[in-house]
Amino acid sequence: MIKIVINGMARSGKDTFADMCCHLGKGYQFSSVEMVKYVCELLGWDGEDKSEASRFALSEIAKIADKTFDHRKKFIREKLNVLEKSGLFDYVFIHIREPELIQWAVSELHCKTVLVRNPRVPEITSNESDKNVNNFQYDYVVENRGTLAELEGEAEMYFKRMMIDNKK
């Protein structure tokens, strides 16, 4: 199974891009902070609030869970194990923000990386997770500066390249 870390600023189009790629074959996507979001919902977060305050809280809680329990590394490994055992998917996109966790995924899990950039969205610097999105050397960069149809064209090009590269 091909493993790809996907990243980008909030509202850059990374979820849409990954969805488009997943619809081109047998793909799946998940976030490294799924369980952190679940815990925050138990604590009263509505799951929809994407304010700076909520983004800060999610980032800090993820940081605490990682430092105390090595949570996201364990979560990612377990999720990938389940997906690989299912045999249902040829590739998976893992949403990760932090450069050090991305580097771990590249080194330990042999992930490829893709960044989705969109000049129409502002950079978020109020929390550690968001402000370091661009501090990594990605394997592939998608420039999302046009229409949905243009982004779909980018997804098709990336998908073809990913499949070709994987055969090498």
PDB file of C-alpha atoms in Angstrom, residues 2-65:
ATOM      1  CA  ILE A   2       1.340   3.405  -0.965  1.00  0.00           C
ATOM      2  CA  LYS A   3       1.404   5.815   1.971  1.00  0.00           C
ATOM      3  CA  ILE A   4       1.276   9.561   1.353  1.00  0.00           C
ATOM      4  CA  VAL A   5       1.442  12.344   3.915  1.00  0.00           C
ATOM      5  CA  ILE A   6      -0.676  15.271   2.753  1.00  0.00           C
ATOM      6  CA  ASN A   7      -0.407  18.742   4.213  1.00  0.00           C
ATOM      7  CA  GLY A   8      -1.385  22.334   3.554  1.00  0.00           C
ATOM      8  CA  MET A   9      -2.830  25.355   5.265  1.00  0.00           C
ATOM      9  CA  ALA A  10      -6.441  25.238   6.446  1.00  0.00           C
ATOM     10  CA  ARG A  11      -8.792  25.631   3.471  1.00  0.00           C
ATOM     11  CA  SER A  12      -5.979  25.022   0.946  1.00  0.00           C
ATOM     12  CA  GLY A  13      -7.919  22.210  -0.717  1.00  0.00           C
ATOM     13  CA  LYS A  14      -6.009  19.238   0.683  1.00  0.00           C
ATOM     14  CA  ASP A  15      -9.150  17.274   1.668  1.00  0.00           C
ATOM     15  CA  THR A  16     -10.701  17.923  -1.737  1.00  0.00           C
ATOM     16  CA  PHE A  17      -7.469  16.965  -3.511  1.00  0.00           C
ATOM     17  CA  ALA A  18      -7.174  13.719  -1.508  1.00  0.00           C
ATOM     18  CA  ASP A  19     -10.876  12.943  -2.166  1.00  0.00           C
ATOM     19  CA  MET A  20     -10.312  13.447  -5.881  1.00  0.00           C
ATOM     20  CA  CYS A  21      -7.307  11.110  -5.836  1.00  0.00           C
ATOM     21  CA  CYS A  22      -9.182   8.520  -3.798  1.00  0.00           C
ATOM     22  CA  HIS A  23     -11.999   8.491  -6.375  1.00  0.00           C
ATOM     23  CA  LEU A  24      -9.484   7.694  -9.133  1.00  0.00           C
ATOM     24  CA  GLY A  25      -8.619   4.330  -7.607  1.00  0.00           C
ATOM     25  CA  LYS A  26      -8.769   2.427  -4.355  1.00  0.00           C
ATOM     26  CA  GLY A  27      -7.681   5.177  -1.965  1.00  0.00           C
ATOM     27  CA  TYR A  28      -8.436   6.206   1.597  1.00  0.00           C
ATOM     28  CA  GLN A  29      -7.597   9.205   3.744  1.00  0.00           C
ATOM     29  CA  PHE A  30      -7.438   9.866   7.466  1.00  0.00           C
ATOM     30  CA  SER A  31      -6.111  12.473   9.854  1.00  0.00           C
ATOM     31  CA  SER A  32      -3.415  11.955  12.445  1.00  0.00           C
ATOM     32  CA  VAL A  33      -5.606  13.912  14.869  1.00  0.00           C
ATOM     33  CA  GLU A  34      -8.835  11.903  14.513  1.00  0.00           C
ATOM     34  CA  MET A  35      -8.710  10.689  18.107  1.00  0.00           C
ATOM     35  CA  VAL A  36      -7.676  14.131  19.379  1.00  0.00           C
ATOM     36  CA  LYS A  37     -10.748  15.592  17.662  1.00  0.00           C
ATOM     37  CA  TYR A  38     -12.909  12.876  19.232  1.00  0.00           C
ATOM     38  CA  VAL A  39     -11.574  13.687  22.709  1.00  0.00           C
ATOM     39  CA  CYS A  40     -12.171  17.396  22.110  1.00  0.00           C
ATOM     40  CA  GLU A  41     -15.752  16.639  21.105  1.00  0.00           C
ATOM     41  CA  LEU A  42     -16.186  14.794  24.405  1.00  0.00           C
ATOM     42  CA  LEU A  43     -14.882  17.948  26.100  1.00  0.00           C
ATOM     43  CA  GLY A  44     -17.445  20.164  24.359  1.00  0.00           C
ATOM     44  CA  TRP A  45     -15.945  21.112  20.965  1.00  0.00           C
ATOM     45  CA  ASP A  46     -18.654  20.967  18.314  1.00  0.00           C
ATOM     46  CA  GLY A  47     -16.370  19.487  15.658  1.00  0.00           C
ATOM     47  CA  GLU A  48     -17.133  22.311  13.247  1.00  0.00           C
ATOM     48  CA  ASP A  49     -15.484  25.310  14.897  1.00  0.00           C
ATOM     49  CA  LYS A  50     -12.279  26.030  12.975  1.00  0.00           C
ATOM     50  CA  SER A  51     -11.493  29.247  14.834  1.00  0.00           C
ATOM     51  CA  GLU A  52      -7.943  30.133  15.823  1.00  0.00           C
ATOM     52  CA  ALA A  53      -8.812  29.254  19.445  1.00  0.00           C
ATOM     53  CA  SER A  54     -10.100  25.797  18.496  1.00  0.00           C
ATOM     54  CA  ARG A  55      -7.139  25.135  16.215  1.00  0.00           C
ATOM     55  CA  PHE A  56      -4.800  26.147  19.051  1.00  0.00           C
ATOM     56  CA  ALA A  57      -6.575  23.798  21.490  1.00  0.00           C
ATOM     57  CA  LEU A  58      -6.423  20.854  19.062  1.00  0.00           C
ATOM     58  CA  SER A  59      -2.730  21.487  18.463  1.00  0.00           C
ATOM     59  CA  GLU A  60      -1.899  21.705  22.155  1.00  0.00           C
ATOM     60  CA  ILE A  61      -3.916  18.628  23.113  1.00  0.00           C
ATOM     61  CA  ALA A  62      -2.244  16.654  20.313  1.00  0.00           C
ATOM     62  CA  LYS A  63       1.146  17.815  21.563  1.00  0.00           C
ATOM     63  CA  ILE A  64       0.349  16.684  25.127  1.00  0.00           C
ATOM     64  CA  ALA A  65      -0.983  13.308  23.911  1.00  0.00           C
TER      65      ALA A  65
END
